[in-house]
Coordinates of C-alpha atoms in Angstrom, one line a residue:
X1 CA -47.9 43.4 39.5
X2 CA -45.2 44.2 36.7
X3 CA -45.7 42.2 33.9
X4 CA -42.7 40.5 32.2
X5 CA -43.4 40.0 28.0
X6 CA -42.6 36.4 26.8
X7 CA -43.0 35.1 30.8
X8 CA -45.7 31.7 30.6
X9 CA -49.2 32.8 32.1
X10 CA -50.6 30.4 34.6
X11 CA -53.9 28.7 33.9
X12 CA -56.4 32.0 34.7
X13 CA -59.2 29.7 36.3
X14 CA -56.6 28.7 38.8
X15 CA -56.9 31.9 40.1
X16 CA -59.8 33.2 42.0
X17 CA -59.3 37.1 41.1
X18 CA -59.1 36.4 37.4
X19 CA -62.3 33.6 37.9
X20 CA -64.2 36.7 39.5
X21 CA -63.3 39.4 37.0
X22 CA -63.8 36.8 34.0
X23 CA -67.3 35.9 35.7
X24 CA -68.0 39.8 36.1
X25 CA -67.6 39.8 32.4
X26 CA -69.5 37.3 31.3
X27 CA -72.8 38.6 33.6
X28 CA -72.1 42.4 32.2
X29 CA -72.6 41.0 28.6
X30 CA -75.9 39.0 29.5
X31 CA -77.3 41.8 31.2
X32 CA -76.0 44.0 28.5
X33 CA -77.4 42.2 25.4
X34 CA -80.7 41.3 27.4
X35 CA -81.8 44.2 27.3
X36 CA -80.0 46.9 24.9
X37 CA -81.1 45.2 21.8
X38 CA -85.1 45.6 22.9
X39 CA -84.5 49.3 24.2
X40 CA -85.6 50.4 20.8
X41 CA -88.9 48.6 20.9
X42 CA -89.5 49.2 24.3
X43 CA -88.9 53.3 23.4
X44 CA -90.9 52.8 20.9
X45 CA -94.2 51.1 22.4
X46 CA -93.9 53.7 25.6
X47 CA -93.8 56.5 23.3
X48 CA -93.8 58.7 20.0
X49 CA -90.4 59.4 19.6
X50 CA -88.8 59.3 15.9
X51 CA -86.8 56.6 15.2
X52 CA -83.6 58.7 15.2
X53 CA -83.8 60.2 18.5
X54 CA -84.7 56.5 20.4
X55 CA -81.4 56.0 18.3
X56 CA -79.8 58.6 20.1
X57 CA -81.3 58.1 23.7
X58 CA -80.3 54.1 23.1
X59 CA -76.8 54.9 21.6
X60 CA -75.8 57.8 24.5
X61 CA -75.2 54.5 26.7
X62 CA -72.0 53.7 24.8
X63 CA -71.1 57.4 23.8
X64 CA -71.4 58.4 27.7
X65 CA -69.1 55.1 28.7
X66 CA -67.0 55.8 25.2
X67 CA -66.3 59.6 26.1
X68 CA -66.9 58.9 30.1
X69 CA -64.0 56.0 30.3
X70 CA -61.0 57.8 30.7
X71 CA -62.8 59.2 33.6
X72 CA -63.5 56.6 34.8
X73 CA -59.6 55.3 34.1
X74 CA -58.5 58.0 36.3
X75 CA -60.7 57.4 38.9
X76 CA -59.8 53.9 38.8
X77 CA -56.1 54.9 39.7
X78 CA -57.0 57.6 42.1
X79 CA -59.1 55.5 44.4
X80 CA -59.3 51.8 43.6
X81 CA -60.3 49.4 41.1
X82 CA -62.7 47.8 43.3
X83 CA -64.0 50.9 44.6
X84 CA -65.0 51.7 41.0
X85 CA -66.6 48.4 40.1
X86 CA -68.6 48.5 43.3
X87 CA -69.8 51.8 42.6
X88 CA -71.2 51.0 38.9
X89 CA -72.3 48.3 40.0
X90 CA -74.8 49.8 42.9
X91 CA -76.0 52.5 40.0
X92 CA -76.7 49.4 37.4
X93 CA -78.7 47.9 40.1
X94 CA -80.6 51.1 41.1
X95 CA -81.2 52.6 37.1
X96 CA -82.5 48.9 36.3
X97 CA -85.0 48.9 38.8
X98 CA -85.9 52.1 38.3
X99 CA -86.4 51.6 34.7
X100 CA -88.5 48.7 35.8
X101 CA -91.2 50.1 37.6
X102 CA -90.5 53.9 35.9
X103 CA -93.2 55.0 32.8
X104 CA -92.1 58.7 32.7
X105 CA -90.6 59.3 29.8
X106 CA -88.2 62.0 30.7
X107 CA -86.6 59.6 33.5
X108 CA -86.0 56.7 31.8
X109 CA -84.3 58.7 29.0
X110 CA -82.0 59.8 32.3
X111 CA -82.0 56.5 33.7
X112 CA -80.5 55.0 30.2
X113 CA -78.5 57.8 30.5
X114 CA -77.4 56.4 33.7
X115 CA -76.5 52.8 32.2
X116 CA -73.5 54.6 30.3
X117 CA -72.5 56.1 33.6
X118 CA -72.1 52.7 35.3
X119 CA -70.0 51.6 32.4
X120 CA -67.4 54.3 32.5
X121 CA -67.1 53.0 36.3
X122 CA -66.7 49.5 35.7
X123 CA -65.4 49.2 31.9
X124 CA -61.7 50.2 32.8
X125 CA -61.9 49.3 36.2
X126 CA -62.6 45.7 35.2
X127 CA -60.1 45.8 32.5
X128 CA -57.5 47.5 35.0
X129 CA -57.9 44.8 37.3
X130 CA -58.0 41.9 35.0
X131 CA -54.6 43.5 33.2
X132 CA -53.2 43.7 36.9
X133 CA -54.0 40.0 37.7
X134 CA -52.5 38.5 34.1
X135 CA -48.9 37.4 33.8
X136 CA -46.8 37.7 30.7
X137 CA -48.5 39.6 27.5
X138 CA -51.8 38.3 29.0
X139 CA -53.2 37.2 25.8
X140 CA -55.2 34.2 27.2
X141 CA -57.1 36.7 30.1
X142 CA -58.3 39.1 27.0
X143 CA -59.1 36.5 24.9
X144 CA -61.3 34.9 27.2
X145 CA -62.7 37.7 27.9
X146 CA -63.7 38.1 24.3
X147 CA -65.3 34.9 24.6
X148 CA -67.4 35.8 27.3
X149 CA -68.5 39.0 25.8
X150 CA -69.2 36.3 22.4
X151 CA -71.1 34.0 25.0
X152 CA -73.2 37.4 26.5
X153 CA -74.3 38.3 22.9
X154 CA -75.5 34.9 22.2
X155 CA -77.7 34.3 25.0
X156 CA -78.1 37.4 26.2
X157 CA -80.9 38.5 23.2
X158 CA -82.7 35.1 23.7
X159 CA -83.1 35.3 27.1
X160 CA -84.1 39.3 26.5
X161 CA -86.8 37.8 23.4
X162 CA -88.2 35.7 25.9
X163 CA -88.8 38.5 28.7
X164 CA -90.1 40.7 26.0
X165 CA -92.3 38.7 25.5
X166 CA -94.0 38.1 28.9
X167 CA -93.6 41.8 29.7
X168 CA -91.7 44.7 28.2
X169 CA -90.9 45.6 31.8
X170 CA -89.2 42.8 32.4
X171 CA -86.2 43.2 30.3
X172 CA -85.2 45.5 32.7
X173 CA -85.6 42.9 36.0
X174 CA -82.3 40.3 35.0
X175 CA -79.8 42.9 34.5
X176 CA -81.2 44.3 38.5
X177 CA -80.7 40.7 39.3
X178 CA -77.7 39.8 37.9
X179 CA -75.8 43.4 38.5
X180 CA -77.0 42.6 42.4
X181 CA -75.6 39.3 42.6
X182 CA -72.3 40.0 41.1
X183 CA -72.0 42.9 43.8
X184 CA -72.3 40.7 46.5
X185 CA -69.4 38.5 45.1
X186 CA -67.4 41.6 44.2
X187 CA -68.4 42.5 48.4
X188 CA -67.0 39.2 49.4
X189 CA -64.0 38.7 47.7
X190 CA -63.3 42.9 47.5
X191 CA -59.9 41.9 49.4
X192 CA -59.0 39.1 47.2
X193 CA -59.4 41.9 44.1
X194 CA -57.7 44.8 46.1
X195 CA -54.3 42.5 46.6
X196 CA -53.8 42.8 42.7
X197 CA -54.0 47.0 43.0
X198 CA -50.4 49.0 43.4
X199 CA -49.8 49.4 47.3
X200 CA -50.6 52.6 48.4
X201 CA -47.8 54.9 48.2
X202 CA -46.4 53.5 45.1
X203 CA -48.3 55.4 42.7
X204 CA -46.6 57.7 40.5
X205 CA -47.5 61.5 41.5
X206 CA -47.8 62.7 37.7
X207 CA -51.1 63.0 36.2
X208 CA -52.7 59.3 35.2
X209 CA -55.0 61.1 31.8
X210 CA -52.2 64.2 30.8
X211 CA -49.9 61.0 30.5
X212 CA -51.9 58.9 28.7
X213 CA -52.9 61.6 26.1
X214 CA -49.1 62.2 25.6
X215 CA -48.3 58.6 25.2
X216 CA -47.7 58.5 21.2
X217 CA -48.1 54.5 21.9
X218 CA -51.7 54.5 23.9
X219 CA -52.7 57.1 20.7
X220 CA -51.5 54.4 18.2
X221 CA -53.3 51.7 20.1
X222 CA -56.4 53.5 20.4
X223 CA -56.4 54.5 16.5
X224 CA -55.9 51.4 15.5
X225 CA -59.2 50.1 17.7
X226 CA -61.4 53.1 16.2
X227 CA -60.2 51.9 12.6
X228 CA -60.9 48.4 13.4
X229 CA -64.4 48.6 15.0
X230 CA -65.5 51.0 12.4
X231 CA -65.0 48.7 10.0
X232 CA -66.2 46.3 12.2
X233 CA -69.8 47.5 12.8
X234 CA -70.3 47.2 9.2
X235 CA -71.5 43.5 10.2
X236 CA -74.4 44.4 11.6
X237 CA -74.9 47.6 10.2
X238 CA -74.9 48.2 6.6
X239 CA -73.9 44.1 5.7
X240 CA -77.8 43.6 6.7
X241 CA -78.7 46.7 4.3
X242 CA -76.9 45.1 1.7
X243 CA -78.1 41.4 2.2
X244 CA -81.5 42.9 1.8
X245 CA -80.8 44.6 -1.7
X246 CA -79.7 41.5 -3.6
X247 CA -81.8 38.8 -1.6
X248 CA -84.7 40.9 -0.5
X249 CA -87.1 39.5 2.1
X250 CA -85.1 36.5 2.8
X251 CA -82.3 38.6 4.0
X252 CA -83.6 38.3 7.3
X253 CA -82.9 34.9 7.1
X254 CA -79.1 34.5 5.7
X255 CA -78.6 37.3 8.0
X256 CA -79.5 35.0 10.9
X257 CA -77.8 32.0 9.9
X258 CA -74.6 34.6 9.6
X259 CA -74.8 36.3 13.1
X260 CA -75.2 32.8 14.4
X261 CA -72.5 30.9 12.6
X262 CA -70.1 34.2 13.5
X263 CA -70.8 34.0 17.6
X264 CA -70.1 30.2 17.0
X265 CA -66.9 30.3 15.4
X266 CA -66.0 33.8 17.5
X267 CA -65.6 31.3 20.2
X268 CA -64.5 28.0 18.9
X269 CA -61.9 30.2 17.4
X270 CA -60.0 31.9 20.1
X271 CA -58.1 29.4 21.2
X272 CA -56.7 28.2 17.9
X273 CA -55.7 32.2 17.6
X274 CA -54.0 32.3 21.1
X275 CA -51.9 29.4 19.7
X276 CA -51.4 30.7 16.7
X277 CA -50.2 33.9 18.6
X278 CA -47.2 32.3 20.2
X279 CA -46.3 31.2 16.8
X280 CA -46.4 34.5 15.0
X281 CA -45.1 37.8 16.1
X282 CA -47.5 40.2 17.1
X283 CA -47.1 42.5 14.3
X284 CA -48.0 39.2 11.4
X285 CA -50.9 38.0 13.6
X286 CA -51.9 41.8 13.0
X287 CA -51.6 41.6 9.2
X288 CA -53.2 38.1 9.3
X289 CA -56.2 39.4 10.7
X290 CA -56.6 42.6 8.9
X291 CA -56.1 40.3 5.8
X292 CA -58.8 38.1 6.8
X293 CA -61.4 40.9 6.8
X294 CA -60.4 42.3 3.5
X295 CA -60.6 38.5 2.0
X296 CA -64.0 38.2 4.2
X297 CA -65.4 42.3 2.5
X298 CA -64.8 40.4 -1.2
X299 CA -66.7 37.5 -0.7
X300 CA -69.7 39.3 0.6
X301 CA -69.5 41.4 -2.2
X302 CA -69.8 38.0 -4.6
X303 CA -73.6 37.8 -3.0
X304 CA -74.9 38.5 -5.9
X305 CA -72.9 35.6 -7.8
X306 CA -73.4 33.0 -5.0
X307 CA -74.8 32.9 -1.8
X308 CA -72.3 30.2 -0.2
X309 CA -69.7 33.1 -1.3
X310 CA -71.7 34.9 2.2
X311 CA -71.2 32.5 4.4
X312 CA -67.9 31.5 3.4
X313 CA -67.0 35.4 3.9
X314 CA -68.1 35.0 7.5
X315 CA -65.5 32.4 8.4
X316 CA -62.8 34.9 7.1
X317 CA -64.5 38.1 9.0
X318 CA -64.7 35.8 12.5
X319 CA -61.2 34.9 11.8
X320 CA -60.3 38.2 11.5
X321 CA -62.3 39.0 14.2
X322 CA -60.7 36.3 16.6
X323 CA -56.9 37.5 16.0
X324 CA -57.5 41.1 15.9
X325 CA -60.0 41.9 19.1
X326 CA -58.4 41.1 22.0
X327 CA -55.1 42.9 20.2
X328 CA -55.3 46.8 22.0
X329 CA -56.4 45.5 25.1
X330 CA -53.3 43.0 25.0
X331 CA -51.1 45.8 24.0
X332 CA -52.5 47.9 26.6
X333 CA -51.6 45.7 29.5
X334 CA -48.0 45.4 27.6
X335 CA -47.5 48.4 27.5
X336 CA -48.7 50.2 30.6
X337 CA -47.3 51.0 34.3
X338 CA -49.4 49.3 36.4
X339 CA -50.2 52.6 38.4
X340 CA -52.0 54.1 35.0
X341 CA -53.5 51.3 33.7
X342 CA -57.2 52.7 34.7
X343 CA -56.3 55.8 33.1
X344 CA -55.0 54.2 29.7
X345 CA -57.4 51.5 29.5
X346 CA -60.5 54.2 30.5
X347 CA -58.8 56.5 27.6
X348 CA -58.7 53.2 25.0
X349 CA -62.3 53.4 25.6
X350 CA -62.5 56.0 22.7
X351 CA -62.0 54.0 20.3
X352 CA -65.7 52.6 20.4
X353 CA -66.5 55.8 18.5
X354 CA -65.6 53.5 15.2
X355 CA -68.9 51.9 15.9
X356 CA -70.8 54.7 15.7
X357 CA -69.3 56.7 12.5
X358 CA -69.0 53.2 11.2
X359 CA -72.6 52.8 10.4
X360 CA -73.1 56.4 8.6
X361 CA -70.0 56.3 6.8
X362 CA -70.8 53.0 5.3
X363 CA -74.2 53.4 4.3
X364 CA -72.9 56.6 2.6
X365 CA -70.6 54.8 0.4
X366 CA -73.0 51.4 -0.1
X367 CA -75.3 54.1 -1.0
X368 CA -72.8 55.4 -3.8
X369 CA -71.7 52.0 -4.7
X370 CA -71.8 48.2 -3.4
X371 CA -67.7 47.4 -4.9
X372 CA -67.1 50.8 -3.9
X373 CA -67.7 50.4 -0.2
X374 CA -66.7 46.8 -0.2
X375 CA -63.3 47.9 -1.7
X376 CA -63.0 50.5 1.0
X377 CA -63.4 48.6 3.9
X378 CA -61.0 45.6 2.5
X379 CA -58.4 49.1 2.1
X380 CA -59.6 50.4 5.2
X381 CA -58.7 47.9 7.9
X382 CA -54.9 47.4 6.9
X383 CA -55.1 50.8 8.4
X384 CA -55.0 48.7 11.8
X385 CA -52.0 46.9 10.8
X386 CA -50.1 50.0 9.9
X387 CA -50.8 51.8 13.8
X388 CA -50.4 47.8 15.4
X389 CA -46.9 47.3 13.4
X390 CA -44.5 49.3 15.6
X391 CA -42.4 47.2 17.8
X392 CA -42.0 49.3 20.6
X393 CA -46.0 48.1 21.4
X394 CA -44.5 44.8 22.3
X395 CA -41.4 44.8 24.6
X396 CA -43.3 46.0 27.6
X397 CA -43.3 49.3 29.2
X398 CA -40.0 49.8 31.4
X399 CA -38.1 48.4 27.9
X400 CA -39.8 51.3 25.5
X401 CA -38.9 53.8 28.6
X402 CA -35.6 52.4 28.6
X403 CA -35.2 53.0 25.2
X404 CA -36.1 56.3 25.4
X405 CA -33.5 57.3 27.8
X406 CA -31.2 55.8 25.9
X407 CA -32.2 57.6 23.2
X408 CA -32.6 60.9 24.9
X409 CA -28.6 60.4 26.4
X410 CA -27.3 58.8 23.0
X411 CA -28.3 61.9 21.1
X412 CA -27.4 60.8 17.8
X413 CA -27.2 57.4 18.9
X414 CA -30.7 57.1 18.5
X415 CA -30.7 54.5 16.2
X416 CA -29.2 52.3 18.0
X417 CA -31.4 52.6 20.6
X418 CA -34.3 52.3 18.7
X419 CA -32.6 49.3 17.0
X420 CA -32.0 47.5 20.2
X421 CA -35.5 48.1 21.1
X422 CA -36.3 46.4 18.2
X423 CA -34.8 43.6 18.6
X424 CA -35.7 43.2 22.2
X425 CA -39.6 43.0 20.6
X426 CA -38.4 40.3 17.9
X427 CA -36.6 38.3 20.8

């Protein structure tokens, strides 16, 4: 369904689709977090690898669904959202159970592998779906959606610590579970999802992933995510690193105390950001929360003159956090035809590469200097601000196509074109 910028969104639990995707979301990130964070020390007790190639074998899941998802975007358009979903879903069900019973090395490194392949099929499907089933700029559906993933990274590791313990096996049995359930729902409600696809013959003929990689808007979008989750997987990265050079063994500890304190106010936080959002243009919320970040990268460098400056730097970083994430996906939906939105949402997938150059590139620079990479990263992430800032990225996609006709027939009318679109995005 075309979406119309600045028209109210309906309660999303009112609608069954949205419950279904937003419940989809939620049981992805317990599965997820159950059993990705214990990977490492399950490699590790099974085998001899080094540490950095059960890094590797444990990080290819995101890499294969980083590089994968405009893949699995364009598949997505080609031959259905809920196609897609139930597809990665089946190959969750059957690489978790396999992993389960599995203790040959070589297949489980294929059968991780695997994990990353059902994550390209349901990542942009999910998204495409959830974008198709929102009204207006769709804020609220992303933002819950945030909150579930909040929720799934909460729980998820506890209930993972507590199947580790029984058996290391096990971690792989709830994701089977919960992956097979979810199916079935998908199964029974697959023509309540499909009514929110384009009707068939309404695609557009040209090609869903050449588009998308000439759309200097989607690139912009996607920049801006890379810069914002590289900076962002300094949290639980190198900030640990760091904790641990001026506190020492109690930085396990603090850093506890901060990643809970973070999921708590991730949550409660959303909502006072989704309000704040119809208060704000989209391009100050940007600045807000790119602002908040560098405020929250100065107090944690003041560790070493007070610890309540750490935990006071956390409330910045989750504000930060809370305005900024749910901002490409939002943009996204804004501004995409609703016959490419697999493909552009699959190709946004890219920027999740921030979290892995993230992690090297600031333990270079802590390794240089602590103000050094603290100042950095406070620089750094207005580098989001400047890629979010353009207006076009808010007036919806048949306005910035408009304006580019006009544009295109003004000739050296541009500007006013460009000017009109401007103000259509401040309107």
């Amino acid at each position: 369904m075309s979406q119309v910028p600045g028209t109210p969104s309906p309660p999303w639990h009112k609608d069954p689709a949205l419950r279904l995707l937003v419940l989809g979301s939620l049981l992805n990130g317990l599965a997820f977090f159950a059993t990705l964070p214990f990977m490492t020390l399950y490699l590790s007790d099974i085998s001899r690898l080094s540490e950095a190639e059960i890094g590797l074998i444990v990080g290819s899941v995101a890499l294969i669904s980083a590089f994968g998802g405009t893949v699995g975007g364009v598949l997505a358009d080609k031959f259905g959202g809920v196609r897609l979903i139930q597809g990665g879903l089946l190959l969750n069900v059957a690489s978790y159970t396999a992993l389960a019973v599995t203790r040959d090395l070589g297949l489980i490194v294929l059968l991780v592998c695997l994990l990353g392949v059902g994550r390209l099929l349901t990542e942009p499907a999910m998204k495409k779906l959830l974008s198709l089933g929102a009204t207006g700029s769709g804020q609220m559906v992303f933002r819950i959606r945030y909150v579930t993933l909040c929720l799934g990274a909460t729980v998820g590791p506890l209930g993972g610590a507590v199947l580790y313990g029984i058996a290391a096996w096990m971690i792989f049995v709830a994701p089977a579970v919960i992956f097979c359930v979810y199916s079935v729902l998908v199964l029974l409600n697959a023509g309540t999802l499909r009514e929110l696809e384009v009707p068939a013959g309404q695609e557009e003929k040209q090609d869903g992933w050449r588009t998308a990689l000439r759309d200097s808007l989607l690139l912009k979008v996607v920049a801006a995510g890379f810069v914002l989750f590289l900076v962002f997987s300094q949290f639980e990265s190198i900030l640990p690193l760091y904790i641990k050079e001026v506190r020492g063994s109690s930085a396990v500890g603090y850093f506890s105390v901060l990643l809970a304190v973070n999921a708590a106010l991730g949550i409660a936080m959303q909502w006072p950001a989704e309000r704040l959002s119809r208060r704000l243009s989209q391009q100050h919320l940007a600045l807000l929360g790119c602002a908040a970040f560098a405020v929250a990268a100065i107090l944690f460098r003041g560790l070493e003159t007070n610890v309540l400056l750490l935990y006071l730097g956390v409330v910045f970083w989750t504000v930060g956090e809370a305005v900024l994430f749910p901002m490409p996906d939002t943009v996204i939906h804004t501004i995409t035809p609703d016959s490419r939105k697999g493909a552009y949402f699959g190709l946004a997938e890219t920027r999740y590469l921030g979290f892995f150059i993230g992690p090297a590139v600031g333990g270079a620079l802590l390794a240089v200097s602590s103000s050094l990479y603290f100042g950095l990263m406070a620089v750094t992430i207005f580098g989001t601000w400047l890629l979010l800032r353009d207006r076009r990225l808010y007036i919806g996609h048949d306005a910035v196509e408009k304006a580019g006709k006009d544009v295109h027939a003004a000739g050296t009318g541009g500007d006013d074109a460009e000017r009109e679109a401007a103000r259509t995005a401040e309107s």
